Amino acid sequence: MCDYCKPPAQESTKTCMDCSASFCNECFKINHPWGTIKAQHEYVGPSNQFRPKVLMCPEHEMEKVNMYCEICRRPVCHLCKLGGAHANHKVTTMSTAYKTLKEKLTKGISYLISKESQVKDQISELETLIEQTESNGERAKEDATCNFEKLYNVLEERKTFVVRSIENSKALRLEKLKNQVEEYQGLLENNGLVGYAQEVLKETDHSCFVQIAKQLQTRIQKASESLKSFQPAAQPGFEEYFIDMAKEEDLLGEIAFSKALAMPEINMEQSKIYNKARICWNEPSDSLSADSYVLEYRRLDNNEDLLWNEIETTNTSKILTDLDLNSQYCFRVKGFRGSTSTPLSKEILLHTPPAPVFNFLFDDKCGYNKEHLMLNDQLDTVESMAGISLLLGAERVQVGCYTCLDYIIGDTGITKGRHFWSFSVESHSYLVKVGVASDIKLQEWLHNPRDISSPRYDQDSGHDSGSEDTSYDSSQPFTLATIGMKKFFIPKSSHVAGATTDRVLPLPTRIGICLDYDEGKVGYYDANNMKCLYERDVDCIGTMYPAFALLGGGTIHLEEVITANHLDYSNEI
């Protein structure tokens, strides 16, 4: 009988294995509402055999599950572990699995709860997209209808013109043919010219006959000639008014949607952040060009702020000047053509420098060795010319004369504050040293150049301090790092422990140096992602200069600051 009916109880029609109770049809519907979890309960015909409360093993029906297989992620019994399909699998106790899974589930729920505001924002964004989809769809339908109406109007105008032309031609031809018919009807007996001529023949007065017959003879001759060369005054055919619509039908049959606006793609090679941010993007060549673009960007921090800043432009690049130092930013762009917009591009991440950009050029006067170094006209590229002079100098090695580093410095010094600059070193460069040095130390180097092959020369320290691998902790008024053979060598000191391989890094395409004059620190960076590769103390005394040294073939390019010259190239140019 039904376990839920009020007396008198009705006969049951179903037994719910999950509720362990029997129900009549009405009570089953009431206790298992549609759309709830109970609606998914398993039911059978009326029965007194209910499902046991303890979960049994599906492979060994008489055994309770008491372990959890971590490989298959399912409960098993001890027989499954001893000789069944899970014999070689890692299992754990049910209590441990319960605790582990409960912790994971709790963390997952906590994470979802903590992201509730983010979920709401995303729901709002999706609802906005739904509204935009509805409005854009209606607008697209209206535009399509309008375009077809324009096409209908053009066809109607052409139809009116063609029909009117045919009607005019038809009326003119009919008029000509009817006139010709009247003319020929006059040639018939008792009609027109013939009838008149017969009456003239009856004239007996010679003078009157001659006077009339002369004119009449001329008319009869013309009528006779027209009979001999009969030609209808107009043709009945209208072939010249036939319109071949095959080409137009093909064109109309090919009416389709125009090329869609494709998602723009941010060009990572041309986009960079230095003193300013320059973001460039491209459009696929086989798509329509957008009329305008909106560049969106936001700063990434621990709070993951979802608010995007927007800047509109009609060009495929944009310069940003209001970015914070030492911060990571996310960028994306979308295009517009009329009321239609493209999807947002893939997001890219760029990092701003750790300090304001220090702008300088190479000094072509102080210590500049014209025999070994060559500067370009802009003074932002220096090349070490390893050639005949170096090979000739190498001959003197037999008598103890060695080749020296060629130094070159920046034309502007630093006396306070934090500053950052970046440059690139060509991959073919053999040995390049980069860093900072005080004016006092530079005078010593430039007036008393040291020998790179000297047994007492320290490549990392720049002074005669013994072995290259000697560690030093005290700050000095300079620091130089070595670059060569596509590698970046971190200077050895007590701050950098480990094997030699730990000090050798792949050469970044752009290298940055950050000098904090007030704190007495200098750091080397991968300028592509602003990751610090190495940092150490430096004794900032007097004026500190960007310092470079080259040996053998090598080239250094200073990073060009982003100026208005790079701003927003128009598509028409």
Tab-separated table of N, CA, C and O in Angstrom, residues 465-552:
chain	number	residue	atom	x	y	z
A	465	SER	N	92.807	43.160	-9.897
A	465	SER	CA	92.553	42.585	-8.572
A	465	SER	C	92.862	41.113	-8.508
A	465	SER	O	92.465	40.443	-7.571
A	466	GLY	N	93.462	40.583	-9.517
A	466	GLY	CA	93.796	39.174	-9.454
A	466	GLY	C	92.927	38.353	-10.346
A	466	GLY	O	92.531	38.756	-11.421
A	467	SER	N	92.600	37.136	-9.900
A	467	SER	CA	91.852	36.193	-10.726
A	467	SER	C	90.460	36.696	-11.045
A	467	SER	O	89.826	37.372	-10.255
A	468	GLU	N	89.965	36.304	-12.238
A	468	GLU	CA	88.628	36.720	-12.666
A	468	GLU	C	87.563	36.180	-11.732
A	468	GLU	O	86.530	36.802	-11.534
A	469	ASP	N	87.759	35.027	-11.182
A	469	ASP	CA	86.754	34.372	-10.353
A	469	ASP	C	86.800	34.814	-8.910
A	469	ASP	O	86.082	34.284	-8.071
A	470	THR	N	87.649	35.778	-8.589
A	470	THR	CA	87.716	36.255	-7.216
A	470	THR	C	86.390	36.878	-6.802
A	470	THR	O	85.835	37.705	-7.500
A	471	SER	N	85.842	36.482	-5.664
A	471	SER	CA	84.586	37.033	-5.170
A	471	SER	C	84.849	38.315	-4.423
A	471	SER	O	85.879	38.478	-3.773
A	472	TYR	N	83.881	39.244	-4.503
A	472	TYR	CA	84.027	40.499	-3.762
A	472	TYR	C	82.646	40.931	-3.299
A	472	TYR	O	81.652	40.746	-3.960
A	473	ASP	N	82.599	41.498	-2.109
A	473	ASP	CA	81.341	41.919	-1.507
A	473	ASP	C	81.244	43.426	-1.400
A	473	ASP	O	80.158	43.992	-1.461
A	474	SER	N	82.362	44.080	-1.211
A	474	SER	CA	82.314	45.528	-1.017
A	474	SER	C	81.937	46.213	-2.309
A	474	SER	O	82.386	45.841	-3.384
A	475	SER	N	81.061	47.207	-2.206
A	475	SER	CA	80.623	47.938	-3.392
A	475	SER	C	81.759	48.810	-3.908
A	475	SER	O	82.565	49.327	-3.144
A	476	GLN	N	81.815	48.946	-5.214
A	476	GLN	CA	82.835	49.738	-5.869
A	476	GLN	C	82.145	50.758	-6.771
A	476	GLN	O	80.962	50.624	-7.084
A	477	PRO	N	82.863	51.765	-7.237
A	477	PRO	CA	82.232	52.816	-8.047
A	477	PRO	C	81.990	52.384	-9.491
A	477	PRO	O	82.035	53.205	-10.394
A	478	PHE	N	81.753	51.124	-9.735
A	478	PHE	CA	81.464	50.633	-11.074
A	478	PHE	C	80.963	49.203	-10.954
A	478	PHE	O	81.137	48.539	-9.935
A	479	THR	N	80.330	48.726	-11.984
A	479	THR	CA	80.027	47.296	-12.133
A	479	THR	C	79.803	47.033	-13.613
A	479	THR	O	79.188	47.833	-14.325
A	480	LEU	N	80.372	45.930	-14.086
A	480	LEU	CA	80.268	45.557	-15.491
A	480	LEU	C	79.925	44.081	-15.598
A	480	LEU	O	80.521	43.256	-14.904
A	481	ALA	N	78.961	43.762	-16.449
A	481	ALA	CA	78.615	42.372	-16.731
A	481	ALA	C	79.099	42.028	-18.136
A	481	ALA	O	79.176	42.886	-19.014
A	482	THR	N	79.430	40.758	-18.337
A	482	THR	CA	80.005	40.312	-19.601
A	482	THR	C	78.935	39.672	-20.486
A	482	THR	O	78.107	38.901	-20.016
A	483	ILE	N	79.003	40.009	-21.768
A	483	ILE	CA	78.112	39.429	-22.783
A	483	ILE	C	78.981	38.935	-23.918
A	483	ILE	O	79.924	39.615	-24.342
A	484	GLY	N	78.674	37.751	-24.427
A	484	GLY	CA	79.429	37.229	-25.548
A	484	GLY	C	78.949	35.863	-25.955
A	484	GLY	O	78.392	35.106	-25.136
A	485	MET	N	79.088	35.541	-27.231
A	485	MET	CA	78.728	34.236	-27.762
A	485	MET	C	77.268	33.895	-27.429
A	485	MET	O	76.936	32.778	-27.021
A	486	LYS	N	76.388	34.902	-27.573
A	486	LYS	CA	74.946	34.763	-27.346
A	486	LYS	C	74.621	34.392	-25.904
A	486	LYS	O	73.590	33.779	-25.620
A	487	LYS	N	75.504	34.770	-24.973
A	487	LYS	CA	75.289	34.460	-23.555
A	487	LYS	C	75.422	35.726	-22.725
A	487	LYS	O	76.106	36.684	-23.101
A	488	PHE	N	74.754	35.709	-21.559
A	488	PHE	CA	74.880	36.773	-20.571
A	488	PHE	C	75.516	36.158	-19.331
A	488	PHE	O	74.984	35.206	-18.753
A	489	PHE	N	76.663	36.699	-18.911
A	489	PHE	CA	77.417	36.137	-17.795
A	489	PHE	C	77.213	37.009	-16.557
A	489	PHE	O	77.564	38.194	-16.553
A	490	ILE	N	76.636	36.432	-15.536
A	490	ILE	CA	76.436	37.161	-14.292
A	490	ILE	C	77.777	37.237	-13.562
A	490	ILE	O	78.444	36.207	-13.366
A	491	PRO	N	78.202	38.433	-13.147
A	491	PRO	CA	79.481	38.542	-12.418
A	491	PRO	C	79.455	37.691	-11.164
A	491	PRO	O	78.450	37.626	-10.454
A	492	LYS	N	80.570	37.050	-10.869
A	492	LYS	CA	80.638	36.173	-9.703
A	492	LYS	C	80.853	36.996	-8.442
A	492	LYS	O	81.705	37.863	-8.379
A	493	SER	N	80.046	36.701	-7.447
A	493	SER	CA	80.195	37.332	-6.137
A	493	SER	C	79.566	36.410	-5.126
A	493	SER	O	78.976	35.384	-5.456
A	494	SER	N	79.691	36.766	-3.847
A	494	SER	CA	79.118	35.931	-2.802
A	494	SER	C	77.610	35.910	-2.878
A	494	SER	O	76.957	35.043	-2.297
A	495	HIS	N	76.992	36.846	-3.600
A	495	HIS	CA	75.535	36.888	-3.712
A	495	HIS	C	75.043	35.905	-4.749
A	495	HIS	O	73.863	35.603	-4.819
A	496	VAL	N	75.935	35.424	-5.617
A	496	VAL	CA	75.556	34.491	-6.662
A	496	VAL	C	76.327	33.213	-6.449
A	496	VAL	O	77.462	33.078	-6.882
A	497	ALA	N	75.715	32.288	-5.754
A	497	ALA	CA	76.374	31.027	-5.447
A	497	ALA	C	76.029	30.003	-6.510
A	497	ALA	O	75.130	30.172	-7.319
A	498	GLY	N	76.773	28.871	-6.490
A	498	GLY	CA	76.448	27.794	-7.410
A	498	GLY	C	77.516	27.615	-8.459
A	498	GLY	O	78.546	28.276	-8.479
A	499	ALA	N	77.221	26.686	-9.375
A	499	ALA	CA	78.186	26.349	-10.408
A	499	ALA	C	78.266	27.466	-11.454
A	499	ALA	O	77.435	28.361	-11.503
A	500	THR	N	79.258	27.317	-12.312
A	500	THR	CA	79.450	28.318	-13.363
A	500	THR	C	78.257	28.365	-14.304
A	500	THR	O	77.883	29.426	-14.800
A	501	THR	N	77.643	27.183	-14.542
A	501	THR	CA	76.496	27.158	-15.450
A	501	THR	C	75.342	27.999	-14.941
A	501	THR	O	74.524	28.486	-15.734
A	502	ASP	N	75.229	28.173	-13.617
A	502	ASP	CA	74.157	28.990	-13.056
A	502	ASP	C	74.362	30.464	-13.368
A	502	ASP	O	73.409	31.250	-13.281
A	503	ARG	N	75.580	30.852	-13.688
A	503	ARG	CA	75.886	32.250	-13.987
A	503	ARG	C	75.772	32.568	-15.472
A	503	ARG	O	75.882	33.724	-15.855
A	504	VAL	N	75.560	31.572	-16.310
A	504	VAL	CA	75.501	31.767	-17.757
A	504	VAL	C	74.039	31.653	-18.204
A	504	VAL	O	73.421	30.604	-18.060
A	505	LEU	N	73.511	32.746	-18.740
A	505	LEU	CA	72.109	32.796	-19.183
A	505	LEU	C	72.050	33.057	-20.681
A	505	LEU	O	72.961	33.657	-21.253
A	506	PRO	N	70.981	32.619	-21.331
A	506	PRO	CA	70.807	32.980	-22.756
A	506	PRO	C	70.710	34.498	-22.903
A	506	PRO	O	70.138	35.186	-22.054
A	507	LEU	N	71.264	35.017	-23.981
A	507	LEU	CA	71.285	36.461	-24.178
A	507	LEU	C	69.894	36.962	-24.580
A	507	LEU	O	69.356	36.551	-25.613
A	508	PRO	N	69.277	37.842	-23.775
A	508	PRO	CA	67.992	38.422	-24.188
A	508	PRO	C	68.172	39.323	-25.402
A	508	PRO	O	69.244	39.889	-25.629
A	509	THR	N	67.129	39.465	-26.181
A	509	THR	CA	67.198	40.346	-27.353
A	509	THR	C	67.301	41.807	-26.943
A	509	THR	O	67.853	42.622	-27.680
A	510	ARG	N	66.772	42.147	-25.780
A	510	ARG	CA	66.885	43.507	-25.239
A	510	ARG	C	67.330	43.405	-23.785
A	510	ARG	O	66.768	42.652	-23.003
A	511	ILE	N	68.360	44.163	-23.439
A	511	ILE	CA	68.903	44.138	-22.081
A	511	ILE	C	68.652	45.501	-21.448
A	511	ILE	O	68.825	46.547	-22.084
A	512	GLY	N	68.223	45.502	-20.195
A	512	GLY	CA	67.977	46.747	-19.485
A	512	GLY	C	68.862	46.867	-18.258
A	512	GLY	O	69.233	45.870	-17.635
A	513	ILE	N	69.210	48.101	-17.916
A	513	ILE	CA	69.990	48.384	-16.710
A	513	ILE	C	69.250	49.441	-15.905
A	513	ILE	O	68.818	50.462	-16.462
A	514	CYS	N	69.071	49.177	-14.626
A	514	CYS	CA	68.399	50.128	-13.731
A	514	CYS	C	69.392	50.556	-12.647
A	514	CYS	O	69.914	49.723	-11.900
A	515	LEU	N	69.676	51.858	-12.575
A	515	LEU	CA	70.592	52.398	-11.570
A	515	LEU	C	69.807	53.226	-10.565
A	515	LEU	O	69.101	54.167	-10.941
A	516	ASP	N	69.904	52.825	-9.295
A	516	ASP	CA	69.325	53.611	-8.208
A	516	ASP	C	70.487	54.333	-7.521
A	516	ASP	O	71.194	53.759	-6.680
A	517	TYR	N	70.713	55.583	-7.902
A	517	TYR	CA	71.860	56.341	-7.398
A	517	TYR	C	71.765	56.528	-5.898
A	517	TYR	O	72.775	56.396	-5.174
A	518	ASP	N	70.579	56.855	-5.400
A	518	ASP	CA	70.413	57.157	-3.977
A	518	ASP	C	70.602	55.927	-3.102
A	518	ASP	O	71.170	56.013	-2.013
A	519	GLU	N	70.114	54.760	-3.578
A	519	GLU	CA	70.240	53.530	-2.800
A	519	GLU	C	71.539	52.799	-3.079
A	519	GLU	O	71.887	51.856	-2.368
A	520	GLY	N	72.249	53.199	-4.117
A	520	GLY	CA	73.508	52.540	-4.457
A	520	GLY	C	73.315	51.126	-4.959
A	520	GLY	O	73.996	50.199	-4.506
A	521	LYS	N	72.375	50.926	-5.903
A	521	LYS	CA	72.119	49.598	-6.448
A	521	LYS	C	71.994	49.688	-7.970
A	521	LYS	O	71.504	50.677	-8.514
A	522	VAL	N	72.436	48.629	-8.630
A	522	VAL	CA	72.309	48.527	-10.078
A	522	VAL	C	71.769	47.144	-10.402
A	522	VAL	O	72.182	46.148	-9.799
A	523	GLY	N	70.807	47.079	-11.305
A	523	GLY	CA	70.201	45.804	-11.683
A	523	GLY	C	70.216	45.615	-13.185
A	523	GLY	O	70.095	46.568	-13.955
A	524	TYR	N	70.375	44.360	-13.617
A	524	TYR	CA	70.338	43.996	-15.031
A	524	TYR	C	69.015	43.278	-15.309
A	524	TYR	O	68.612	42.390	-14.543
A	525	TYR	N	68.362	43.638	-16.417
A	525	TYR	CA	67.025	43.133	-16.706
A	525	TYR	C	66.943	42.561	-18.114
A	525	TYR	O	67.667	42.989	-19.024
A	526	ASP	N	66.064	41.587	-18.266
A	526	ASP	CA	65.591	41.195	-19.590
A	526	ASP	C	64.513	42.211	-19.951
A	526	ASP	O	63.404	42.190	-19.411
A	527	ALA	N	64.833	43.141	-20.853
A	527	ALA	CA	63.932	44.264	-21.133
A	527	ALA	C	62.671	43.845	-21.872
A	527	ALA	O	61.749	44.655	-22.008
A	528	ASN	N	62.593	42.601	-22.331
A	528	ASN	CA	61.378	42.148	-23.001
A	528	ASN	C	60.251	41.923	-22.004
A	528	ASN	O	59.097	42.246	-22.281
A	529	ASN	N	60.582	41.365	-20.846
A	529	ASN	CA	59.563	41.122	-19.823
A	529	ASN	C	59.879	41.812	-18.502
A	529	ASN	O	59.167	41.606	-17.512
A	530	MET	N	60.941	42.624	-18.465
A	530	MET	CA	61.363	43.377	-17.282
A	530	MET	C	61.656	42.464	-16.092
A	530	MET	O	61.429	42.827	-14.942
A	531	LYS	N	62.188	41.281	-16.384
A	531	LYS	CA	62.595	40.363	-15.326
A	531	LYS	C	64.031	40.674	-14.924
A	531	LYS	O	64.920	40.794	-15.775
A	532	CYS	N	64.256	40.820	-13.615
A	532	CYS	CA	65.595	41.144	-13.120
A	532	CYS	C	66.483	39.905	-13.186
A	532	CYS	O	66.154	38.850	-12.623
A	533	LEU	N	67.612	40.028	-13.875
A	533	LEU	CA	68.546	38.917	-14.006
A	533	LEU	C	69.605	38.929	-12.912
A	533	LEU	O	70.068	37.871	-12.476
A	534	TYR	N	69.966	40.135	-12.480
A	534	TYR	CA	71.068	40.239	-11.516
A	534	TYR	C	71.039	41.639	-10.913
A	534	TYR	O	70.754	42.623	-11.592
A	535	GLU	N	71.325	41.727	-9.618
A	535	GLU	CA	71.362	43.019	-8.935
A	535	GLU	C	72.503	43.004	-7.913
A	535	GLU	O	72.749	41.982	-7.260
A	536	ARG	N	73.185	44.141	-7.773
A	536	ARG	CA	74.253	44.239	-6.781
A	536	ARG	C	74.422	45.691	-6.359
A	536	ARG	O	73.889	46.624	-6.974
A	537	ASP	N	75.167	45.869	-5.282
A	537	ASP	CA	75.450	47.215	-4.769
A	537	ASP	C	76.544	47.860	-5.611
A	537	ASP	O	77.412	47.191	-6.181
A	538	VAL	N	76.471	49.185	-5.691
A	538	VAL	CA	77.494	49.950	-6.388
A	538	VAL	C	77.707	51.252	-5.617
A	538	VAL	O	76.759	51.828	-5.082
A	539	ASP	N	78.946	51.675	-5.529
A	539	ASP	CA	79.289	52.893	-4.792
A	539	ASP	C	79.102	54.092	-5.716
A	539	ASP	O	79.922	54.362	-6.588
A	540	CYS	N	77.967	54.780	-5.559
A	540	CYS	CA	77.649	55.916	-6.434
A	540	CYS	C	78.319	57.175	-5.887
A	540	CYS	O	77.830	57.805	-4.938
A	541	ILE	N	79.431	57.529	-6.479
A	541	ILE	CA	80.147	58.744	-6.087
A	541	ILE	C	80.347	59.602	-7.333
A	541	ILE	O	80.543	59.083	-8.434
A	542	GLY	N	80.271	60.878	-7.160
A	542	GLY	CA	80.435	61.757	-8.312
A	542	GLY	C	79.312	61.546	-9.316
A	542	GLY	O	78.145	61.383	-8.970
A	543	THR	N	79.673	61.517	-10.562
A	543	THR	CA	78.699	61.318	-11.642
A	543	THR	C	78.864	59.914	-12.205
A	543	THR	O	79.969	59.498	-12.563
A	544	MET	N	77.743	59.183	-12.261
A	544	MET	CA	77.764	57.823	-12.787
A	544	MET	C	77.333	57.860	-14.259
A	544	MET	O	76.370	58.542	-14.630
A	545	TYR	N	78.060	57.102	-15.092
A	545	TYR	CA	77.788	57.088	-16.528
A	545	TYR	C	77.466	55.663	-16.988
A	545	TYR	O	78.060	54.686	-16.481
A	546	PRO	N	76.558	55.514	-17.961
A	546	PRO	CA	76.418	54.210	-18.629
A	546	PRO	C	77.733	53.883	-19.318
A	546	PRO	O	78.284	54.712	-20.053
A	547	ALA	N	78.250	52.687	-19.077
A	547	ALA	CA	79.575	52.324	-19.587
A	547	ALA	C	79.479	51.047	-20.408
A	547	ALA	O	78.741	50.112	-20.056
A	548	PHE	N	80.245	51.015	-21.495
A	548	PHE	CA	80.282	49.871	-22.396
A	548	PHE	C	81.733	49.640	-22.800
A	548	PHE	O	82.525	50.578	-22.879
A	549	ALA	N	82.065	48.372	-23.073
A	549	ALA	CA	83.398	48.018	-23.559
A	549	ALA	C	83.268	46.874	-24.541
A	549	ALA	O	82.431	45.977	-24.363
A	550	LEU	N	84.087	46.889	-25.597
A	550	LEU	CA	84.024	45.871	-26.637
A	550	LEU	C	85.406	45.345	-26.953
A	550	LEU	O	86.394	46.075	-26.858
A	551	LEU	N	85.427	44.073	-27.353
A	551	LEU	CA	86.666	43.450	-27.808
A	551	LEU	C	86.313	42.520	-28.961
A	551	LEU	O	85.396	41.715	-28.856
A	552	GLY	N	87.043	42.630	-30.048
A	552	GLY	CA	86.722	41.818	-31.214
A	552	GLY	C	85.477	42.357	-31.896
A	552	GLY	O	85.021	43.465	-31.660
